[in-house]
Coordinates of C-alpha atoms in Angstrom, one line a residue:
Chain A
M16 CA 7.5 -18.8 -0.1
I17 CA 11.0 -19.7 1.9
A18 CA 12.8 -18.9 0.0
I19 CA 11.6 -15.3 -0.5
I20 CA 11.2 -14.7 3.3
R21 CA 14.5 -15.7 4.0
K22 CA 16.2 -12.9 1.0
E23 CA 14.2 -10.8 3.2
L24 CA 15.2 -11.2 6.0
A25 CA 19.2 -11.4 5.3
D26 CA 18.0 -7.4 4.0
H27 CA 16.4 -6.6 7.0
F28 CA 18.9 -7.8 8.7
N29 CA 21.7 -6.2 6.6
S30 CA 20.5 -3.2 6.5
I31 CA 21.1 -0.2 8.0
R32 CA 18.0 0.9 7.9
F33 CA 17.6 -1.9 10.5
L34 CA 20.7 -1.2 12.3
V35 CA 18.6 2.6 12.2
L36 CA 15.6 1.3 14.2
F37 CA 17.1 -1.3 15.9
L38 CA 19.1 1.9 17.4
L39 CA 15.9 3.7 18.2
V40 CA 14.5 0.1 20.2
L41 CA 17.6 0.1 22.5
V42 CA 17.2 4.4 23.1
A43 CA 14.0 3.2 23.8
V44 CA 15.0 0.4 25.9
G45 CA 17.6 2.7 27.2
G46 CA 14.9 5.3 28.4
G47 CA 12.4 3.3 29.9
I48 CA 15.1 1.7 32.2
Y49 CA 16.2 4.9 33.4
A50 CA 12.9 6.3 33.4
A51 CA 12.1 3.5 36.1
K52 CA 15.1 3.5 37.9
Q53 CA 13.6 6.9 38.8
G54 CA 10.2 6.3 39.1
I55 CA 10.0 3.3 39.3
R56 CA 8.1 4.8 44.0
E57 CA 5.7 6.4 41.8
A58 CA 4.8 3.9 39.2
L59 CA 4.8 1.4 42.8
E60 CA 2.6 3.8 44.9
A61 CA 0.1 4.1 41.7
S62 CA -0.1 0.3 41.2
R63 CA -0.9 -0.1 44.7
A64 CA 2.1 -2.7 44.7
V65 CA 3.4 -1.4 47.6
T66 CA 0.4 -2.3 49.3
E67 CA 1.4 -5.9 48.2
D68 CA -1.7 -6.3 46.2
G69 CA -0.3 -5.2 42.8
F70 CA 2.4 -5.4 40.1
V71 CA 6.2 -5.4 40.6
F72 CA 7.6 -5.7 37.6
L73 CA 4.9 -4.9 34.8
S74 CA 5.9 -1.3 36.5
L75 CA 9.1 -1.0 35.3
F76 CA 7.5 -0.9 31.6
T77 CA 5.2 1.9 33.3
S78 CA 7.3 3.9 35.3
S79 CA 7.8 7.8 34.1
W80 CA 10.1 9.9 35.5
G81 CA 9.9 13.9 34.9
D82 CA 10.0 14.3 31.5
I83 CA 10.7 11.3 30.3
P84 CA 8.4 9.1 29.6
I85 CA 7.2 5.5 29.8
F86 CA 8.5 2.6 27.8
T87 CA 5.1 1.5 26.4
M88 CA 5.2 5.6 25.0
V89 CA 8.2 5.6 22.9
I90 CA 7.1 1.9 21.9
A91 CA 4.2 3.5 21.2
I92 CA 5.6 6.2 18.8
V93 CA 8.8 3.2 17.8
I94 CA 7.2 0.1 16.1
P95 CA 5.1 1.9 14.4
I96 CA 8.2 3.6 12.7
T97 CA 9.7 0.8 12.5
G98 CA 6.1 -1.0 10.7
I99 CA 6.3 2.0 8.4
V100 CA 10.5 1.9 7.4
L101 CA 10.0 -1.6 7.2
G102 CA 7.4 -1.8 4.8
F103 CA 7.0 1.3 2.7
D104 CA 9.3 0.4 -0.7
A105 CA 8.5 -3.2 -0.5
I106 CA 6.6 -3.8 -3.7
N107 CA 8.2 -0.7 -5.9
S108 CA 11.5 -0.5 -5.0
E109 CA 11.2 -4.1 -6.6
R110 CA 9.3 -2.2 -9.8
T111 CA 11.9 1.0 -10.0
G112 CA 15.5 -2.4 -9.8
G113 CA 14.0 -4.0 -12.6
T114 CA 13.2 -7.2 -10.3
L115 CA 9.7 -7.9 -9.8
S116 CA 9.2 -8.9 -13.2
R117 CA 12.7 -11.7 -12.7
L118 CA 11.5 -12.2 -9.9
L119 CA 8.2 -13.9 -11.3
S120 CA 9.1 -15.3 -14.2
Q121 CA 10.2 -17.8 -11.3
P122 CA 8.1 -21.0 -10.4
V123 CA 6.5 -18.9 -7.2
Y124 CA 2.5 -17.4 -7.0
R125 CA 2.7 -14.6 -7.0
D126 CA 0.6 -14.0 -3.7
S127 CA 4.0 -15.9 -2.6
V128 CA 6.0 -12.3 -2.7
I129 CA 3.8 -10.5 -1.0
N130 CA 2.9 -12.8 1.8
G131 CA 6.8 -13.8 2.1
K132 CA 7.8 -9.9 2.5
F133 CA 4.7 -9.1 5.1
L134 CA 5.6 -11.9 7.1
A135 CA 9.6 -11.7 6.6
G136 CA 8.5 -7.7 8.4
I137 CA 6.6 -9.6 11.4
I138 CA 9.1 -11.7 11.8
T139 CA 11.5 -8.5 12.3
I140 CA 9.3 -6.3 14.0
T141 CA 8.4 -9.4 16.5
I142 CA 12.4 -9.4 17.3
M143 CA 12.9 -5.9 18.0
A144 CA 9.1 -5.9 20.3
G145 CA 11.0 -9.2 22.3
T146 CA 14.7 -7.6 22.7
A147 CA 12.8 -4.7 23.9
I148 CA 10.2 -5.7 26.6
L149 CA 13.0 -8.8 27.6
L150 CA 15.8 -6.1 27.9
V151 CA 14.0 -3.8 30.4
G152 CA 12.9 -7.3 32.4
G153 CA 16.5 -8.2 32.2
F154 CA 17.8 -4.9 33.3
G155 CA 14.6 -4.7 36.0
L156 CA 15.9 -7.5 38.2
I157 CA 19.3 -7.7 37.7
W158 CA 19.5 -3.7 38.4
F159 CA 16.4 -2.2 40.9
D160 CA 17.6 -2.0 44.4
L161 CA 13.6 -1.7 46.2
R162 CA 14.4 -2.3 49.7
P163 CA 14.4 1.7 50.2
Y164 CA 10.5 1.2 48.7
G165 CA 9.8 -1.6 52.2
F166 CA 9.8 -4.9 50.0
N167 CA 12.3 -7.5 51.9
M168 CA 14.1 -8.1 49.5
T169 CA 16.1 -11.6 49.1
G170 CA 18.5 -10.6 46.5
I171 CA 18.4 -7.5 44.4
G172 CA 16.4 -5.9 41.3
V173 CA 12.4 -6.5 41.1
P174 CA 11.0 -9.8 41.9
F175 CA 10.6 -12.4 39.6
P176 CA 6.9 -11.8 37.5
T177 CA 3.9 -13.9 38.3
P178 CA 2.5 -15.8 35.6
E179 CA -0.3 -13.7 35.9
E180 CA 2.4 -10.9 34.9
I181 CA 3.8 -12.7 32.5
I182 CA 1.1 -13.7 30.9
R183 CA 0.1 -10.4 30.3
L184 CA 3.4 -8.9 29.4
F185 CA 3.6 -11.8 26.9
L186 CA -0.2 -10.3 25.7
Y187 CA 1.2 -6.3 25.5
F188 CA 3.9 -8.4 23.4
V189 CA 1.1 -9.4 21.1
I190 CA -1.1 -6.8 20.5
T191 CA 2.4 -4.4 19.9
V192 CA 3.3 -7.0 17.2
V193 CA -0.2 -6.3 15.9
Y194 CA -0.2 -3.4 16.3
G195 CA 3.5 -2.9 14.0
A196 CA 1.9 -5.3 11.7
F197 CA -0.8 -2.9 11.1
W198 CA 1.3 0.2 9.8
M199 CA 4.0 -2.1 7.9
G200 CA 0.2 -3.4 6.1
L201 CA -0.7 0.1 5.7
S202 CA 3.1 1.7 3.5
M203 CA 3.1 -2.3 2.2
L204 CA -0.6 -0.8 0.7
F205 CA 1.2 1.9 0.0
S206 CA 4.3 0.3 -1.6
V207 CA 2.1 -1.3 -4.0
V208 CA 0.3 1.1 -4.6
F209 CA 2.5 4.4 -6.1
R210 CA 5.9 4.0 -8.4
R211 CA 7.7 5.7 -6.4
A212 CA 8.7 4.9 -2.8
A213 CA 9.0 9.0 -1.3
G214 CA 5.7 8.3 -1.9
S215 CA 4.9 5.4 -0.5
L216 CA 6.6 6.8 2.7
L217 CA 5.3 9.8 3.1
I218 CA 1.5 9.1 3.1
P219 CA 2.1 6.3 6.0
M220 CA 3.9 9.0 8.0
V221 CA 1.4 11.4 7.7
I222 CA -1.5 9.0 9.1
F223 CA 0.6 8.1 12.1
I224 CA 1.0 11.6 12.5
I225 CA -2.4 12.4 12.4
F226 CA -3.8 9.8 13.7
Y227 CA -0.9 8.9 17.0
F228 CA 1.1 12.9 17.6
F229 CA -3.1 14.8 16.5
W230 CA -5.4 12.6 17.4
V231 CA -4.2 11.2 20.4
F232 CA -1.4 13.2 21.4
L233 CA -2.0 16.8 20.9
G234 CA -6.1 16.1 22.1
F235 CA -7.7 17.0 18.3
G236 CA -9.4 13.7 18.9
G237 CA -11.0 14.8 22.0
A238 CA -11.4 18.4 21.1
I239 CA -13.9 16.5 18.1
A240 CA -15.2 13.8 19.6
N241 CA -16.5 16.7 22.2
A242 CA -17.5 18.9 19.4
V243 CA -19.6 16.2 18.0
S244 CA -21.0 14.8 21.4
P245 CA -20.5 17.5 23.7
I246 CA -21.0 16.7 27.6
T247 CA -23.7 18.9 28.6
G248 CA -24.2 19.6 32.5
S249 CA -27.7 20.5 31.5
S250 CA -29.1 17.4 30.4
D251 CA -29.5 14.0 32.5
I252 CA -26.9 10.7 33.5
A253 CA -28.3 8.1 31.9
T254 CA -27.7 11.1 27.7
Q255 CA -24.2 11.9 29.7
I256 CA -23.5 8.6 30.0
Q257 CA -24.4 7.8 25.8
Q258 CA -22.4 11.3 24.9
A259 CA -19.6 9.6 27.4
G260 CA -20.2 6.8 24.8
M261 CA -20.4 7.9 21.7
Q262 CA -16.4 10.6 22.4
Q263 CA -14.9 7.0 23.4
T264 CA -16.2 5.5 19.9
I265 CA -14.9 8.4 17.5
L266 CA -11.3 8.4 19.9
R267 CA -10.9 4.9 18.9
L268 CA -11.6 5.3 15.3
S269 CA -7.5 6.1 15.6
P270 CA -5.6 2.5 16.1
S271 CA -2.6 4.4 17.7
Y272 CA -5.9 5.5 20.2
L273 CA -6.9 1.4 20.4
F274 CA -3.0 0.3 21.3
R275 CA -3.2 2.5 23.8
E276 CA -6.1 2.0 25.3
A277 CA -5.2 -1.3 24.9
Y278 CA -1.6 -1.8 27.0
A279 CA -3.3 0.1 29.6
V280 CA -5.6 -2.3 30.5
L281 CA -2.8 -5.2 30.0
L282 CA -0.3 -3.3 31.7
L283 CA -1.9 -0.7 34.6
P284 CA -4.6 -3.5 35.7
V285 CA -5.3 -0.9 38.6
A286 CA -6.2 1.7 36.2
K287 CA -10.1 1.9 36.0
G288 CA -12.5 -0.3 33.2
L289 CA -11.7 1.3 29.6
G290 CA -16.3 2.7 29.9
V291 CA -17.6 5.6 31.9
I292 CA -18.1 5.3 35.2
T293 CA -20.3 8.0 37.5
V294 CA -19.3 9.1 41.0
A295 CA -22.1 7.4 42.3
Q296 CA -20.5 4.1 41.1
A297 CA -16.9 4.9 42.2
R298 CA -18.0 4.9 45.7
F299 CA -18.6 1.1 45.2
M300 CA -15.4 0.3 43.3
V301 CA -13.1 -1.8 44.9
A302 CA -10.4 -0.9 45.3
N303 CA -8.1 -3.9 43.3
P304 CA -6.4 -4.6 40.2
I305 CA -8.8 -5.9 37.5
S306 CA -8.5 -9.5 37.0
L307 CA -6.6 -11.0 33.8
T308 CA -9.3 -12.3 32.7
Q309 CA -11.4 -9.1 32.9
S310 CA -8.8 -7.1 31.3
L311 CA -8.9 -9.8 28.2
L312 CA -12.0 -9.3 27.6
A313 CA -12.5 -5.3 28.2
I314 CA -8.9 -5.4 25.0
W315 CA -10.8 -8.6 23.3
P316 CA -12.5 -5.9 20.7
H317 CA -9.2 -4.0 20.5
L318 CA -7.4 -6.7 19.8
I319 CA -10.0 -7.9 17.3
G320 CA -10.2 -3.9 15.9
M321 CA -6.1 -3.8 15.5
V322 CA -6.0 -7.4 13.1
S323 CA -9.4 -6.9 11.0
L324 CA -6.7 -3.1 10.2
S325 CA -3.8 -5.1 10.0
A326 CA -5.7 -7.8 8.1
I327 CA -7.9 -5.2 5.8
C328 CA -4.8 -3.7 4.4
F329 CA -3.1 -6.9 3.9
A330 CA -6.0 -7.9 2.1
I331 CA -7.1 -4.7 -0.6
S332 CA -3.1 -4.6 -1.4
Y333 CA -2.8 -8.5 -1.6
I334 CA -6.1 -7.1 -4.7
I335 CA -4.3 -4.8 -5.8
F336 CA -1.1 -7.1 -7.0
M337 CA -2.5 -9.6 -7.8
K338 CA -4.7 -7.7 -10.4
Q339 CA -1.2 -5.4 -11.0
E340 CA 0.4 -5.4 -14.3
I341 CA 4.1 -6.6 -14.2
R342 CA 6.0 -4.8 -16.8
A343 CA 7.8 -2.4 -15.9
T344 CA 6.7 0.7 -18.4
Chain B
M21 CA 15.1 -31.1 -35.3
T22 CA 11.8 -32.3 -34.2
D23 CA 8.0 -31.2 -35.3
K24 CA 7.5 -30.8 -31.6
L25 CA 6.2 -27.2 -30.8
A26 CA 7.6 -25.8 -28.0
I27 CA 5.4 -22.7 -28.2
E28 CA 1.6 -22.8 -29.6
T29 CA -0.8 -20.0 -29.6
K30 CA -4.6 -20.2 -30.8
D31 CA -6.1 -16.5 -31.7
L32 CA -4.4 -15.0 -28.7
T33 CA -6.2 -11.2 -27.3
K34 CA -5.0 -9.1 -24.8
N35 CA -6.2 -5.4 -24.6
Y36 CA -5.3 -2.1 -22.8
G37 CA -8.5 -1.7 -22.2
K38 CA -10.1 -0.1 -25.7
V39 CA -6.2 -0.7 -26.9
T40 CA -6.0 -4.0 -28.9
V41 CA -2.8 -4.4 -27.9
V42 CA -2.2 -8.3 -29.4
D43 CA -5.4 -8.7 -31.7
R44 CA -5.8 -13.0 -32.2
L45 CA -1.9 -14.0 -32.6
N46 CA -1.0 -16.9 -34.3
F47 CA 2.3 -18.2 -34.1
H48 CA 4.1 -21.6 -33.4
V49 CA 7.9 -22.3 -32.6
K50 CA 8.9 -25.8 -33.0
E51 CA 10.9 -27.7 -30.0
N52 CA 15.1 -27.0 -31.0
E53 CA 14.6 -23.8 -33.3
V54 CA 15.6 -20.4 -32.7
F55 CA 12.6 -18.2 -33.1
G56 CA 12.8 -14.7 -33.8
L57 CA 10.4 -12.5 -32.8
L58 CA 10.8 -9.2 -34.3
G59 CA 8.2 -5.2 -34.4
P60 CA 8.9 -1.9 -33.9
N61 CA 8.4 -1.2 -30.4
G62 CA 4.8 -1.4 -29.7
A63 CA 3.7 -4.5 -31.4
G64 CA 3.5 -6.0 -28.7
K65 CA 6.0 -8.3 -28.5
T66 CA 6.7 -7.9 -24.9
T67 CA 3.0 -8.5 -24.4
T68 CA 2.9 -11.5 -26.0
I69 CA 6.0 -12.5 -24.1
L70 CA 4.6 -11.5 -20.7
M71 CA 1.1 -13.8 -22.6
L72 CA 3.0 -17.0 -22.5
L73 CA 4.6 -16.8 -19.4
G74 CA 0.9 -16.8 -18.2
L75 CA 2.4 -13.0 -16.2
T76 CA -0.5 -11.1 -18.0
E77 CA -3.8 -12.5 -18.4
P78 CA -4.5 -12.8 -22.5
A79 CA -8.8 -11.5 -22.8
S80 CA -9.0 -13.9 -24.9
G81 CA -7.2 -17.3 -27.0
M82 CA -4.8 -19.6 -25.2
V83 CA -1.2 -20.2 -25.7
R84 CA 0.4 -22.8 -24.5
V85 CA 3.8 -23.9 -23.7
F86 CA 5.5 -27.5 -24.1
D87 CA 1.9 -28.2 -23.5
F88 CA 0.8 -26.3 -20.9
N89 CA -1.8 -23.8 -20.1
S90 CA 0.5 -20.8 -19.7
T91 CA -2.8 -18.9 -18.0
R92 CA -4.4 -21.7 -16.2
E93 CA -0.8 -23.5 -15.3
P94 CA 1.9 -20.6 -15.2
L95 CA 4.2 -23.2 -12.5
K96 CA 4.9 -25.6 -14.4
V97 CA 5.2 -23.2 -17.1
K98 CA 8.2 -20.8 -15.6
R99 CA 9.2 -23.4 -13.9
I100 CA 10.9 -24.4 -18.1
V101 CA 11.4 -21.3 -19.3
G102 CA 14.4 -19.1 -18.1
Y103 CA 13.0 -15.3 -19.3
L104 CA 15.4 -12.4 -19.6
P105 CA 13.6 -9.0 -19.3
E106 CA 14.1 -5.9 -21.2
E107 CA 15.6 -3.9 -18.2
V108 CA 17.0 -6.1 -15.8
G109 CA 17.5 -5.4 -12.8
F110 CA 19.1 -6.7 -9.9
Y111 CA 18.8 -6.5 -6.3
D112 CA 21.9 -4.2 -5.8
N113 CA 22.7 -4.6 -2.4
L114 CA 23.9 -8.4 -3.2
T115 CA 27.1 -10.0 -5.2
A116 CA 26.5 -12.0 -8.5
R117 CA 26.8 -15.1 -6.6
E118 CA 24.0 -14.4 -3.7
N119 CA 22.1 -12.9 -6.5
L120 CA 22.1 -16.2 -8.9
R121 CA 21.6 -18.1 -5.6
F122 CA 18.3 -16.8 -4.3
I123 CA 16.6 -17.7 -8.4
A124 CA 18.2 -21.0 -7.8
D125 CA 16.3 -20.7 -4.0
L126 CA 13.0 -20.1 -5.6
N127 CA 14.1 -22.9 -8.3
N128 CA 14.2 -25.7 -5.5
I129 CA 17.1 -26.2 -6.6
A130 CA 20.0 -28.0 -4.3
P131 CA 23.2 -26.0 -2.6
S132 CA 25.5 -27.9 -3.6
E133 CA 24.2 -28.1 -7.3
T134 CA 23.3 -24.9 -6.9
E135 CA 26.9 -24.0 -6.4
R136 CA 28.2 -25.9 -9.2
R137 CA 25.6 -24.7 -11.5
I138 CA 26.9 -20.7 -10.7
D139 CA 30.3 -21.8 -11.5
E140 CA 29.1 -23.0 -14.7
V141 CA 26.6 -20.3 -15.8
L142 CA 29.1 -17.0 -14.9
E143 CA 31.1 -18.9 -17.1
M144 CA 29.4 -18.7 -19.7
V145 CA 29.1 -14.8 -19.8
G146 CA 32.0 -14.8 -18.2
L147 CA 31.4 -12.9 -15.3
T148 CA 33.9 -15.7 -13.1
E149 CA 36.4 -12.6 -12.1
E150 CA 33.1 -10.9 -10.8
R151 CA 31.3 -13.7 -9.3
D152 CA 31.7 -12.0 -5.9
M153 CA 30.8 -8.2 -6.5
V154 CA 27.9 -6.5 -5.8
T155 CA 25.8 -5.3 -8.8
R156 CA 25.2 -2.3 -7.8
K157 CA 28.9 -1.5 -9.4
F158 CA 27.7 -3.1 -12.5
S159 CA 27.9 -1.8 -15.9
R160 CA 25.4 -1.9 -17.9
G161 CA 26.7 -5.2 -20.2
M162 CA 27.6 -6.7 -17.4
K163 CA 24.4 -6.9 -15.5
Q164 CA 22.8 -8.4 -19.2
R165 CA 25.5 -10.3 -19.3
L166 CA 24.1 -11.9 -15.6
G167 CA 20.6 -11.5 -17.0
I168 CA 21.4 -14.0 -19.6
A169 CA 23.4 -16.4 -16.7
D170 CA 20.3 -16.1 -14.2
V171 CA 17.9 -17.5 -17.3
F172 CA 20.4 -20.4 -17.8
I173 CA 20.5 -21.3 -13.5
K174 CA 17.3 -23.3 -13.9
Q175 CA 18.5 -24.9 -16.6
P176 CA 15.4 -23.8 -18.4
K177 CA 13.8 -26.2 -22.3
L178 CA 12.6 -22.6 -23.6
V179 CA 14.4 -19.7 -23.1
I180 CA 12.3 -15.8 -23.6
L181 CA 15.0 -13.4 -24.5
D182 CA 13.8 -9.4 -25.0
E183 CA 16.7 -7.4 -26.3
P184 CA 19.2 -9.1 -25.3
T185 CA 22.2 -7.4 -26.8
S186 CA 21.3 -3.9 -25.3
G187 CA 23.9 -2.3 -23.7
L188 CA 25.9 -5.6 -24.5
D189 CA 29.5 -4.0 -26.8
P190 CA 30.2 -5.5 -30.1
S191 CA 32.4 -8.2 -28.8
G192 CA 29.8 -9.1 -25.8
I193 CA 27.3 -9.0 -29.0
N194 CA 29.0 -12.2 -30.5
H195 CA 29.5 -13.8 -27.3
L196 CA 25.9 -13.6 -27.3
L197 CA 25.7 -14.3 -30.8
D198 CA 27.9 -17.4 -30.6
I199 CA 25.7 -18.5 -27.0
I200 CA 22.1 -18.7 -28.4
A201 CA 23.5 -20.5 -31.8
G202 CA 24.7 -22.9 -30.0
L203 CA 21.5 -23.8 -27.5
P204 CA 18.9 -26.1 -29.4
K205 CA 22.2 -28.3 -29.4
M206 CA 22.2 -28.8 -25.4
G207 CA 18.2 -29.0 -26.7
I208 CA 17.0 -25.4 -25.7
T209 CA 14.1 -23.2 -27.8
V210 CA 15.0 -19.5 -28.0
L211 CA 12.5 -17.2 -28.6
L212 CA 14.7 -13.5 -29.1
S213 CA 12.3 -10.7 -29.2
S214 CA 14.7 -8.1 -31.2
H215 CA 14.8 -5.2 -33.6
Q216 CA 18.2 -5.7 -34.1
L217 CA 17.9 -7.6 -37.8
Y218 CA 21.2 -8.7 -38.7
Q219 CA 21.5 -10.2 -35.1
V220 CA 17.8 -11.7 -35.7
Q221 CA 18.6 -12.9 -39.0
R222 CA 22.1 -14.9 -38.2
V223 CA 21.2 -16.8 -35.2
C224 CA 16.8 -17.7 -35.9
Q225 CA 15.4 -19.9 -38.1
S226 CA 12.4 -18.8 -37.7
V227 CA 11.2 -15.3 -37.4
G228 CA 7.5 -13.8 -36.8
I229 CA 7.8 -10.2 -37.4
L230 CA 4.6 -9.0 -35.1
S231 CA 3.4 -5.4 -36.3
K232 CA -0.1 -3.0 -34.1
G233 CA -0.9 -7.0 -32.7
K234 CA -0.4 -8.9 -35.8
M235 CA 1.4 -11.9 -36.6
V236 CA 1.9 -10.0 -40.8
I237 CA 4.4 -13.1 -41.3
E238 CA 5.9 -16.3 -40.1
G239 CA 8.4 -18.0 -41.2
S240 CA 11.5 -19.9 -42.1
I241 CA 14.3 -17.2 -43.2
D242 CA 14.6 -18.6 -46.6
E243 CA 11.6 -18.0 -47.1
L244 CA 10.0 -14.6 -46.2
G245 CA 13.2 -14.0 -47.9
R246 CA 11.9 -15.9 -51.2
E247 CA 8.5 -13.7 -51.0
A248 CA 9.8 -10.8 -50.4
M249 CA 12.4 -10.0 -53.1
A250 CA 9.4 -11.6 -55.1
G251 CA 10.6 -14.6 -56.0
G252 CA 14.0 -14.2 -56.8
R253 CA 16.7 -14.9 -53.6
F254 CA 19.3 -12.7 -55.0
M255 CA 19.1 -9.0 -56.7
I256 CA 21.2 -8.4 -59.5
E257 CA 21.7 -4.3 -60.1
V258 CA 23.0 -3.5 -63.8
E259 CA 23.8 -0.1 -64.7
T260 CA 24.4 0.5 -68.2
A261 CA 25.4 3.5 -70.4
E262 CA 23.0 3.3 -72.7
P263 CA 20.4 1.4 -72.5
K264 CA 19.9 -1.0 -75.4
A265 CA 16.0 -1.8 -76.1
G266 CA 16.0 -4.9 -76.3
L267 CA 17.6 -5.1 -73.2
V268 CA 15.8 -6.2 -70.9
D269 CA 13.7 -8.5 -73.0
I270 CA 17.8 -11.1 -73.7
I271 CA 18.1 -10.9 -69.8
K272 CA 14.4 -12.0 -69.3
K273 CA 15.1 -15.1 -71.2
I274 CA 18.3 -16.2 -69.3
E275 CA 16.9 -19.4 -67.1
G276 CA 16.9 -18.5 -63.9
V277 CA 15.3 -15.1 -63.9
E278 CA 12.3 -14.0 -62.1
K279 CA 11.9 -10.6 -62.3
I280 CA 13.5 -7.1 -63.4
E281 CA 12.1 -3.5 -63.1
A282 CA 14.0 -1.2 -65.4
D283 CA 14.5 2.4 -64.0
G284 CA 16.4 5.0 -65.8
T285 CA 20.0 3.4 -67.0
I286 CA 20.4 0.5 -63.7
L287 CA 18.1 -2.9 -64.2
K288 CA 16.7 -4.0 -61.3
I289 CA 16.7 -8.1 -61.4
S290 CA 15.6 -10.4 -59.2
T291 CA 17.4 -14.0 -59.6
D292 CA 17.0 -17.6 -58.2
S293 CA 20.6 -18.0 -58.4
D294 CA 23.8 -16.1 -58.8
L295 CA 23.9 -15.0 -62.7
R296 CA 26.0 -12.7 -62.9
S297 CA 28.5 -14.2 -65.9
Q298 CA 25.3 -14.7 -67.7
I299 CA 23.7 -11.3 -67.7
S300 CA 27.1 -9.8 -68.2
K301 CA 27.8 -11.4 -71.4
A302 CA 24.2 -10.8 -72.7
V303 CA 24.7 -6.9 -71.7
V304 CA 28.2 -6.5 -73.6
D305 CA 26.7 -9.0 -76.6
N306 CA 24.1 -6.0 -76.6
D307 CA 26.1 -3.7 -76.7
A308 CA 25.1 -1.9 -73.6
L309 CA 28.6 -0.3 -72.2
L310 CA 28.0 -2.0 -68.3
V311 CA 29.3 0.3 -66.2
Q312 CA 29.0 -1.9 -62.9
M313 CA 27.0 -4.8 -62.1
K314 CA 25.8 -5.1 -57.7
V315 CA 24.9 -8.3 -56.3
H316 CA 23.0 -8.7 -52.9
E317 CA 21.9 -11.5 -50.9
F318 CA 18.3 -10.3 -49.5
S319 CA 18.7 -9.5 -46.1
L320 CA 16.0 -9.8 -43.5
D321 CA 15.9 -5.3 -43.6
D322 CA 14.7 -6.0 -46.7
I323 CA 12.1 -8.5 -45.9
Y324 CA 11.0 -6.1 -42.9
M325 CA 10.9 -3.2 -44.6
K326 CA 8.7 -4.9 -47.5
Y327 CA 6.2 -5.6 -45.1
F328 CA 6.1 -2.0 -43.5
K329 CA 5.7 -0.3 -46.6
E330 CA 2.7 -2.1 -46.7
N331 CA 1.2 -1.7 -44.4

């Protein structure tokens, strides 16, 4: 299997495809840094960092400026595309190229082929997501001047991240990779089912557009949730909370929504929890960021959800591939 | 030649849906021989090969390759078997050398040994100069030759070649057939699947003819020839201007004549040796004017056509 991972990685890194994806990541990083440089003030205020109980370093990743979107939003688009592009022709290109039967007549288990490809893809996504996060963090450390915002700076750049910030960023990195792995698993599934690469690229892309652009970005998910479970002012509070919960469940059908909620809790801990809070309850809320353990508790189901989605996609493609006939014709 | 078996199948059966592609197939290949697997398209040759390699599971029956059960221990089988598929393909973006290196890597061959073997097999198939060219630029024939090189990189005990000569030019075919004919001496058994009869005849010691998933005939080429030619090894055609009634009986009495058929002015005589002189003497003695006389040894075509005419 090591041999297959090695070859797949070499293929990924030498391909034009990878170069294009990497450029995409660099654009995300550039946009993120630029947005952060311009808009970090608002982000700092929003995260209460100015009052010194927020997270200055994390603000680098959550700043937006005018029309330039925040880094995390760009990553939420770039990573799924990366996953899809890395996986969509994993198996069917071997089949159409006539290399599958040659490969499988070597002393390797059939599952090593698909496992090796999946792992090589995850390694590639890990490198991309890691590079993007480290680049933004690194530029933040050397470039930003926060003195105008009332910080006592000993040097230039944002203050070095606290241990909690490092853990939060690392968790964000982990869920990003898991999210990318889900989309790669999905496109690999279609690469097993479809004989032609065009189909196995198109379908995961369409699914992504539905789940991200329609469901989350354009608010179709919200509209559907509202239609299914409308919150009526006339009903009592308990029913209203129930209806709101139902709406949230419907929204969470989209993996993109899950991902967004998860990273919002990790990187913007000041944002309230994920459930419904009544005005009466809100009065008693302490204006502190939620603690790391509480954040973890809040996103644990999200993480499990995304891991299991990836596992399900992978398992289905695995089973189909194991049972598939090898002959090309 | 030993009597150890390289391949042995027992009631091997495979269905796709309701269609039985391979039907209770029994055949064996001895170690260090070149075995030709013949049959028209769709006879189940490729399916049989895939079952030999453990790439597809038989519905029932058993197949053993060097005493390993292909279905249960496919890895052990694949370690010693080199397979050249019918439509061989390579990774376009890699060079010939890199493609071979990947296969060597999958076979756990040490890197220093790999380079030596790559040079050796590329030399054997005559691709030394193209070794650092990406395979995207390879012609069909070059790919086929690289496929042969690919089969030998793991130093197999058995090679299975599925239509290895397709796409090769005549000199390439000759070169390849020479290589194949020399393999038994190197301790390599060959299973050659083809419908190019004369090529099979040239290199194979034994053949099996597959039709509709069944082995219709199996044996050494000599034996089969005798059977197909109704006992005789030679077929002599005699054309006379005016056939005389007694001629057939006279020729029948010549020692070695096994069968005679009269067809107008032409007599078809099967014999077990070249009896042209005796026959011509008989014809002349009989005052039947000899127009022409042809002798042909049986060929695989005759065997092949005979069996497919019968079915």
